[in-house]
Amino acid sequence: KMDFAAVVRAVNGQRKDWAMEYHLACGSRDALGCEEFVAALQRVDVKISKTKVEKLWRGFVQQSEDPAMRLPTFWAICEAVAQGDARAAEFADMSLEEYLDGEDDGQHYSEEEVQAAQRIQAAQRGCQARQVYATQARRASEKAAAEKIQ
């Protein structure tokens, strides 16, 4: 029996991770370009190949009027990738066979390597989140002190 609340918590946590990767990749811009998308999606899913990510980007560009990717689209692609190659191929606007064509890039990772990489990424995201929080807290404190002086 599945605990619906646990599933909702897991999905919300996953979306927060995806949003964090999106914002880290964007930097000072308000949307992702191709290079940022490739880097962000490969951090989200360490098993996905660069070939697949580039196919997803090409599919996005062909279907979009704006070549800059916003967060809702990034979330949708992350969800599709998490659901499997067939769903991701739909986002790439190609058949599953086309999406998988040329896929063996020589990179094969054991489950232990993938899990280790995911733990490292989670630790890094945690550090970055704490840095952002500390900066925001410091700014709020400085603003409150400045308002108190006035």
mmCIF file with all atom_site columns, C-alpha atoms in Angstrom:
data_model
loop_
_atom_site.group_PDB
_atom_site.id
_atom_site.type_symbol
_atom_site.label_atom_id
_atom_site.label_alt_id
_atom_site.label_comp_id
_atom_site.label_asym_id
_atom_site.label_entity_id
_atom_site.label_seq_id
_atom_site.pdbx_PDB_ins_code
_atom_site.Cartn_x
_atom_site.Cartn_y
_atom_site.Cartn_z
_atom_site.occupancy
_atom_site.B_iso_or_equiv
_atom_site.pdbx_formal_charge
_atom_site.auth_seq_id
_atom_site.auth_comp_id
_atom_site.auth_asym_id
_atom_site.auth_atom_id
_atom_site.pdbx_PDB_model_num
ATOM 1   C CA . LYS A 1 1   ? 0.000  0.000  0.000   1.00 0.00 ? 1   LYS A CA 1
ATOM 2   C CA . MET A 1 2   ? 1.376  3.395  -1.005  1.00 0.00 ? 2   MET A CA 1
ATOM 3   C CA . ASP A 1 3   ? 1.380  6.366  1.380   1.00 0.00 ? 3   ASP A CA 1
ATOM 4   C CA . PHE A 1 4   ? 0.004  9.240  -0.717  1.00 0.00 ? 4   PHE A CA 1
ATOM 5   C CA . ALA A 1 5   ? 1.432  11.905 1.621   1.00 0.00 ? 5   ALA A CA 1
ATOM 6   C CA . ALA A 1 6   ? 4.898  10.347 1.335   1.00 0.00 ? 6   ALA A CA 1
ATOM 7   C CA . VAL A 1 7   ? 4.646  10.422 -2.455  1.00 0.00 ? 7   VAL A CA 1
ATOM 8   C CA . VAL A 1 8   ? 3.604  14.097 -2.395  1.00 0.00 ? 8   VAL A CA 1
ATOM 9   C CA . ARG A 1 9   ? 6.508  14.962 -0.058  1.00 0.00 ? 9   ARG A CA 1
ATOM 10  C CA . ALA A 1 10  ? 8.962  13.123 -2.302  1.00 0.00 ? 10  ALA A CA 1
ATOM 11  C CA . VAL A 1 11  ? 7.705  14.872 -5.444  1.00 0.00 ? 11  VAL A CA 1
ATOM 12  C CA . ASN A 1 12  ? 7.783  18.290 -3.776  1.00 0.00 ? 12  ASN A CA 1
ATOM 13  C CA . GLY A 1 13  ? 11.319 17.643 -2.551  1.00 0.00 ? 13  GLY A CA 1
ATOM 14  C CA . GLN A 1 14  ? 12.356 16.539 -6.018  1.00 0.00 ? 14  GLN A CA 1
ATOM 15  C CA . ARG A 1 15  ? 10.850 19.656 -7.578  1.00 0.00 ? 15  ARG A CA 1
ATOM 16  C CA . LYS A 1 16  ? 12.755 21.832 -5.102  1.00 0.00 ? 16  LYS A CA 1
ATOM 17  C CA . ASP A 1 17  ? 15.987 20.100 -6.134  1.00 0.00 ? 17  ASP A CA 1
ATOM 18  C CA . TRP A 1 18  ? 15.131 20.675 -9.795  1.00 0.00 ? 18  TRP A CA 1
ATOM 19  C CA . ALA A 1 19  ? 14.309 24.326 -9.120  1.00 0.00 ? 19  ALA A CA 1
ATOM 20  C CA . MET A 1 20  ? 17.602 24.781 -7.290  1.00 0.00 ? 20  MET A CA 1
ATOM 21  C CA . GLU A 1 21  ? 19.540 23.261 -10.195 1.00 0.00 ? 21  GLU A CA 1
ATOM 22  C CA . TYR A 1 22  ? 17.609 25.487 -12.605 1.00 0.00 ? 22  TYR A CA 1
ATOM 23  C CA . HIS A 1 23  ? 18.415 28.658 -10.652 1.00 0.00 ? 23  HIS A CA 1
ATOM 24  C CA . LEU A 1 24  ? 22.059 27.684 -10.190 1.00 0.00 ? 24  LEU A CA 1
ATOM 25  C CA . ALA A 1 25  ? 22.400 27.065 -13.922 1.00 0.00 ? 25  ALA A CA 1
ATOM 26  C CA . CYS A 1 26  ? 20.640 30.335 -14.821 1.00 0.00 ? 26  CYS A CA 1
ATOM 27  C CA . GLY A 1 27  ? 23.040 32.425 -12.796 1.00 0.00 ? 27  GLY A CA 1
ATOM 28  C CA . SER A 1 28  ? 22.173 36.070 -13.389 1.00 0.00 ? 28  SER A CA 1
ATOM 29  C CA . ARG A 1 29  ? 19.888 35.282 -16.350 1.00 0.00 ? 29  ARG A CA 1
ATOM 30  C CA . ASP A 1 30  ? 16.171 34.574 -16.060 1.00 0.00 ? 30  ASP A CA 1
ATOM 31  C CA . ALA A 1 31  ? 16.138 31.468 -18.291 1.00 0.00 ? 31  ALA A CA 1
ATOM 32  C CA . LEU A 1 32  ? 18.326 28.595 -19.461 1.00 0.00 ? 32  LEU A CA 1
ATOM 33  C CA . GLY A 1 33  ? 20.240 28.500 -22.714 1.00 0.00 ? 33  GLY A CA 1
ATOM 34  C CA . CYS A 1 34  ? 21.499 25.291 -24.292 1.00 0.00 ? 34  CYS A CA 1
ATOM 35  C CA . GLU A 1 35  ? 24.756 24.970 -22.334 1.00 0.00 ? 35  GLU A CA 1
ATOM 36  C CA . GLU A 1 36  ? 23.075 25.729 -19.018 1.00 0.00 ? 36  GLU A CA 1
ATOM 37  C CA . PHE A 1 37  ? 20.284 23.252 -19.780 1.00 0.00 ? 37  PHE A CA 1
ATOM 38  C CA . VAL A 1 38  ? 22.762 20.476 -20.587 1.00 0.00 ? 38  VAL A CA 1
ATOM 39  C CA . ALA A 1 39  ? 24.695 21.084 -17.367 1.00 0.00 ? 39  ALA A CA 1
ATOM 40  C CA . ALA A 1 40  ? 21.586 21.384 -15.173 1.00 0.00 ? 40  ALA A CA 1
ATOM 41  C CA . LEU A 1 41  ? 19.844 18.286 -16.525 1.00 0.00 ? 41  LEU A CA 1
ATOM 42  C CA . GLN A 1 42  ? 22.989 16.190 -16.202 1.00 0.00 ? 42  GLN A CA 1
ATOM 43  C CA . ARG A 1 43  ? 23.242 17.294 -12.545 1.00 0.00 ? 43  ARG A CA 1
ATOM 44  C CA . VAL A 1 44  ? 19.575 16.380 -12.018 1.00 0.00 ? 44  VAL A CA 1
ATOM 45  C CA . ASP A 1 45  ? 19.977 12.932 -13.615 1.00 0.00 ? 45  ASP A CA 1
ATOM 46  C CA . VAL A 1 46  ? 23.573 11.722 -13.576 1.00 0.00 ? 46  VAL A CA 1
ATOM 47  C CA . LYS A 1 47  ? 22.671 8.710  -15.743 1.00 0.00 ? 47  LYS A CA 1
ATOM 48  C CA . ILE A 1 48  ? 21.383 10.693 -18.727 1.00 0.00 ? 48  ILE A CA 1
ATOM 49  C CA . SER A 1 49  ? 23.824 11.067 -21.587 1.00 0.00 ? 49  SER A CA 1
ATOM 50  C CA . LYS A 1 50  ? 24.789 14.336 -23.196 1.00 0.00 ? 50  LYS A CA 1
ATOM 51  C CA . THR A 1 51  ? 23.375 12.968 -26.465 1.00 0.00 ? 51  THR A CA 1
ATOM 52  C CA . LYS A 1 52  ? 19.903 12.580 -24.942 1.00 0.00 ? 52  LYS A CA 1
ATOM 53  C CA . VAL A 1 53  ? 20.060 15.997 -23.287 1.00 0.00 ? 53  VAL A CA 1
ATOM 54  C CA . GLU A 1 54  ? 21.004 17.635 -26.573 1.00 0.00 ? 54  GLU A CA 1
ATOM 55  C CA . LYS A 1 55  ? 18.086 15.860 -28.293 1.00 0.00 ? 55  LYS A CA 1
ATOM 56  C CA . LEU A 1 56  ? 15.757 17.176 -25.591 1.00 0.00 ? 56  LEU A CA 1
ATOM 57  C CA . TRP A 1 57  ? 17.098 20.702 -26.148 1.00 0.00 ? 57  TRP A CA 1
ATOM 58  C CA . ARG A 1 58  ? 16.618 20.465 -29.926 1.00 0.00 ? 58  ARG A CA 1
ATOM 59  C CA . GLY A 1 59  ? 13.055 19.246 -29.402 1.00 0.00 ? 59  GLY A CA 1
ATOM 60  C CA . PHE A 1 60  ? 12.391 22.155 -27.044 1.00 0.00 ? 60  PHE A CA 1
ATOM 61  C CA . VAL A 1 61  ? 13.777 24.710 -29.504 1.00 0.00 ? 61  VAL A CA 1
ATOM 62  C CA . GLN A 1 62  ? 11.747 23.260 -32.396 1.00 0.00 ? 62  GLN A CA 1
ATOM 63  C CA . GLN A 1 63  ? 8.525  23.408 -30.377 1.00 0.00 ? 63  GLN A CA 1
ATOM 64  C CA . SER A 1 64  ? 9.101  26.759 -28.666 1.00 0.00 ? 64  SER A CA 1
ATOM 65  C CA . GLU A 1 65  ? 8.819  30.295 -29.932 1.00 0.00 ? 65  GLU A CA 1
ATOM 66  C CA . ASP A 1 66  ? 11.336 31.462 -27.297 1.00 0.00 ? 66  ASP A CA 1
ATOM 67  C CA . PRO A 1 67  ? 14.736 29.724 -27.263 1.00 0.00 ? 67  PRO A CA 1
ATOM 68  C CA . ALA A 1 68  ? 15.148 30.470 -23.540 1.00 0.00 ? 68  ALA A CA 1
ATOM 69  C CA . MET A 1 69  ? 13.844 27.765 -21.217 1.00 0.00 ? 69  MET A CA 1
ATOM 70  C CA . ARG A 1 70  ? 11.779 28.802 -18.186 1.00 0.00 ? 70  ARG A CA 1
ATOM 71  C CA . LEU A 1 71  ? 11.398 26.829 -14.947 1.00 0.00 ? 71  LEU A CA 1
ATOM 72  C CA . PRO A 1 72  ? 8.005  25.168 -15.698 1.00 0.00 ? 72  PRO A CA 1
ATOM 73  C CA . THR A 1 73  ? 9.392  23.685 -18.918 1.00 0.00 ? 73  THR A CA 1
ATOM 74  C CA . PHE A 1 74  ? 12.545 22.510 -17.131 1.00 0.00 ? 74  PHE A CA 1
ATOM 75  C CA . TRP A 1 75  ? 10.372 20.855 -14.453 1.00 0.00 ? 75  TRP A CA 1
ATOM 76  C CA . ALA A 1 76  ? 8.273  19.118 -17.104 1.00 0.00 ? 76  ALA A CA 1
ATOM 77  C CA . ILE A 1 77  ? 11.361 17.782 -18.863 1.00 0.00 ? 77  ILE A CA 1
ATOM 78  C CA . CYS A 1 78  ? 12.851 16.588 -15.555 1.00 0.00 ? 78  CYS A CA 1
ATOM 79  C CA . GLU A 1 79  ? 9.605  14.749 -14.800 1.00 0.00 ? 79  GLU A CA 1
ATOM 80  C CA . ALA A 1 80  ? 9.590  13.178 -18.263 1.00 0.00 ? 80  ALA A CA 1
ATOM 81  C CA . VAL A 1 81  ? 13.201 12.037 -17.894 1.00 0.00 ? 81  VAL A CA 1
ATOM 82  C CA . ALA A 1 82  ? 12.390 10.581 -14.457 1.00 0.00 ? 82  ALA A CA 1
ATOM 83  C CA . GLN A 1 83  ? 9.491  8.630  -16.021 1.00 0.00 ? 83  GLN A CA 1
ATOM 84  C CA . GLY A 1 84  ? 11.739 7.014  -18.624 1.00 0.00 ? 84  GLY A CA 1
ATOM 85  C CA . ASP A 1 85  ? 13.032 7.199  -22.158 1.00 0.00 ? 85  ASP A CA 1
ATOM 86  C CA . ALA A 1 86  ? 9.638  6.823  -23.851 1.00 0.00 ? 86  ALA A CA 1
ATOM 87  C CA . ARG A 1 87  ? 8.252  9.894  -22.064 1.00 0.00 ? 87  ARG A CA 1
ATOM 88  C CA . ALA A 1 88  ? 11.463 11.864 -22.626 1.00 0.00 ? 88  ALA A CA 1
ATOM 89  C CA . ALA A 1 89  ? 11.359 11.020 -26.346 1.00 0.00 ? 89  ALA A CA 1
ATOM 90  C CA . GLU A 1 90  ? 7.979  12.785 -26.517 1.00 0.00 ? 90  GLU A CA 1
ATOM 91  C CA . PHE A 1 91  ? 9.633  15.976 -25.249 1.00 0.00 ? 91  PHE A CA 1
ATOM 92  C CA . ALA A 1 92  ? 12.430 15.537 -27.782 1.00 0.00 ? 92  ALA A CA 1
ATOM 93  C CA . ASP A 1 93  ? 9.648  15.335 -30.420 1.00 0.00 ? 93  ASP A CA 1
ATOM 94  C CA . MET A 1 94  ? 10.958 12.077 -31.853 1.00 0.00 ? 94  MET A CA 1
ATOM 95  C CA . SER A 1 95  ? 10.331 8.380  -31.752 1.00 0.00 ? 95  SER A CA 1
ATOM 96  C CA . LEU A 1 96  ? 11.853 6.308  -28.971 1.00 0.00 ? 96  LEU A CA 1
ATOM 97  C CA . GLU A 1 97  ? 14.181 4.686  -31.507 1.00 0.00 ? 97  GLU A CA 1
ATOM 98  C CA . GLU A 1 98  ? 15.450 8.087  -32.684 1.00 0.00 ? 98  GLU A CA 1
ATOM 99  C CA . TYR A 1 99  ? 15.877 9.236  -29.083 1.00 0.00 ? 99  TYR A CA 1
ATOM 100 C CA . LEU A 1 100 ? 17.922 6.147  -28.211 1.00 0.00 ? 100 LEU A CA 1
ATOM 101 C CA . ASP A 1 101 ? 19.914 6.123  -31.483 1.00 0.00 ? 101 ASP A CA 1
ATOM 102 C CA . GLY A 1 102 ? 23.652 6.637  -30.971 1.00 0.00 ? 102 GLY A CA 1
ATOM 103 C CA . GLU A 1 103 ? 23.138 6.311  -27.258 1.00 0.00 ? 103 GLU A CA 1
ATOM 104 C CA . ASP A 1 104 ? 26.067 4.134  -26.216 1.00 0.00 ? 104 ASP A CA 1
ATOM 105 C CA . ASP A 1 105 ? 28.671 6.783  -25.450 1.00 0.00 ? 105 ASP A CA 1
ATOM 106 C CA . GLY A 1 106 ? 30.901 4.384  -23.514 1.00 0.00 ? 106 GLY A CA 1
ATOM 107 C CA . GLN A 1 107 ? 29.873 5.718  -20.112 1.00 0.00 ? 107 GLN A CA 1
ATOM 108 C CA . HIS A 1 108 ? 28.508 3.004  -17.893 1.00 0.00 ? 108 HIS A CA 1
ATOM 109 C CA . TYR A 1 109 ? 28.123 3.653  -14.187 1.00 0.00 ? 109 TYR A CA 1
ATOM 110 C CA . SER A 1 110 ? 27.430 1.155  -11.461 1.00 0.00 ? 110 SER A CA 1
ATOM 111 C CA . GLU A 1 111 ? 24.516 1.786  -9.122  1.00 0.00 ? 111 GLU A CA 1
ATOM 112 C CA . GLU A 1 112 ? 27.026 2.538  -6.350  1.00 0.00 ? 112 GLU A CA 1
ATOM 113 C CA . GLU A 1 113 ? 28.736 5.198  -8.481  1.00 0.00 ? 113 GLU A CA 1
ATOM 114 C CA . VAL A 1 114 ? 25.414 6.811  -9.311  1.00 0.00 ? 114 VAL A CA 1
ATOM 115 C CA . GLN A 1 115 ? 24.345 6.831  -5.662  1.00 0.00 ? 115 GLN A CA 1
ATOM 116 C CA . ALA A 1 116 ? 27.699 8.300  -4.610  1.00 0.00 ? 116 ALA A CA 1
ATOM 117 C CA . ALA A 1 117 ? 27.381 11.044 -7.213  1.00 0.00 ? 117 ALA A CA 1
ATOM 118 C CA . GLN A 1 118 ? 23.831 11.801 -6.067  1.00 0.00 ? 118 GLN A CA 1
ATOM 119 C CA . ARG A 1 119 ? 24.977 12.067 -2.418  1.00 0.00 ? 119 ARG A CA 1
ATOM 120 C CA . ILE A 1 120 ? 27.755 14.464 -3.415  1.00 0.00 ? 120 ILE A CA 1
ATOM 121 C CA . GLN A 1 121 ? 25.310 16.553 -5.440  1.00 0.00 ? 121 GLN A CA 1
ATOM 122 C CA . ALA A 1 122 ? 22.830 16.653 -2.552  1.00 0.00 ? 122 ALA A CA 1
ATOM 123 C CA . ALA A 1 123 ? 25.573 17.772 -0.158  1.00 0.00 ? 123 ALA A CA 1
ATOM 124 C CA . GLN A 1 124 ? 26.659 20.479 -2.593  1.00 0.00 ? 124 GLN A CA 1
ATOM 125 C CA . ARG A 1 125 ? 23.077 21.716 -3.045  1.00 0.00 ? 125 ARG A CA 1
ATOM 126 C CA . GLY A 1 126 ? 22.728 21.803 0.743   1.00 0.00 ? 126 GLY A CA 1
ATOM 127 C CA . CYS A 1 127 ? 25.864 23.933 1.069   1.00 0.00 ? 127 CYS A CA 1
ATOM 128 C CA . GLN A 1 128 ? 24.645 26.288 -1.645  1.00 0.00 ? 128 GLN A CA 1
ATOM 129 C CA . ALA A 1 129 ? 21.210 26.580 -0.041  1.00 0.00 ? 129 ALA A CA 1
ATOM 130 C CA . ARG A 1 130 ? 22.776 27.380 3.335   1.00 0.00 ? 130 ARG A CA 1
ATOM 131 C CA . GLN A 1 131 ? 24.954 30.049 1.721   1.00 0.00 ? 131 GLN A CA 1
ATOM 132 C CA . VAL A 1 132 ? 21.924 31.628 0.047   1.00 0.00 ? 132 VAL A CA 1
ATOM 133 C CA . TYR A 1 133 ? 19.986 31.526 3.328   1.00 0.00 ? 133 TYR A CA 1
ATOM 134 C CA . ALA A 1 134 ? 22.898 33.083 5.260   1.00 0.00 ? 134 ALA A CA 1
ATOM 135 C CA . THR A 1 135 ? 23.211 35.872 2.689   1.00 0.00 ? 135 THR A CA 1
ATOM 136 C CA . GLN A 1 136 ? 19.472 36.585 2.798   1.00 0.00 ? 136 GLN A CA 1
ATOM 137 C CA . ALA A 1 137 ? 19.458 36.570 6.600   1.00 0.00 ? 137 ALA A CA 1
ATOM 138 C CA . ARG A 1 138 ? 22.444 38.941 6.709   1.00 0.00 ? 138 ARG A CA 1
ATOM 139 C CA . ARG A 1 139 ? 20.767 41.328 4.264   1.00 0.00 ? 139 ARG A CA 1
ATOM 140 C CA . ALA A 1 140 ? 17.521 41.271 6.229   1.00 0.00 ? 140 ALA A CA 1
ATOM 141 C CA . SER A 1 141 ? 19.426 41.972 9.440   1.00 0.00 ? 141 SER A CA 1
ATOM 142 C CA . GLU A 1 142 ? 21.322 44.859 7.823   1.00 0.00 ? 142 GLU A CA 1
ATOM 143 C CA . LYS A 1 143 ? 18.085 46.275 6.436   1.00 0.00 ? 143 LYS A CA 1
ATOM 144 C CA . ALA A 1 144 ? 16.385 46.058 9.837   1.00 0.00 ? 144 ALA A CA 1
ATOM 145 C CA . ALA A 1 145 ? 19.366 47.763 11.493  1.00 0.00 ? 145 ALA A CA 1
ATOM 146 C CA . ALA A 1 146 ? 19.344 50.534 8.863   1.00 0.00 ? 146 ALA A CA 1
ATOM 147 C CA . GLU A 1 147 ? 15.608 51.083 9.342   1.00 0.00 ? 147 GLU A CA 1
ATOM 148 C CA . LYS A 1 148 ? 16.045 51.211 13.103  1.00 0.00 ? 148 LYS A CA 1
ATOM 149 C CA . ILE A 1 149 ? 18.706 53.921 12.768  1.00 0.00 ? 149 ILE A CA 1
ATOM 150 C CA . GLN A 1 150 ? 16.420 56.059 10.612  1.00 0.00 ? 150 GLN A CA 1
#
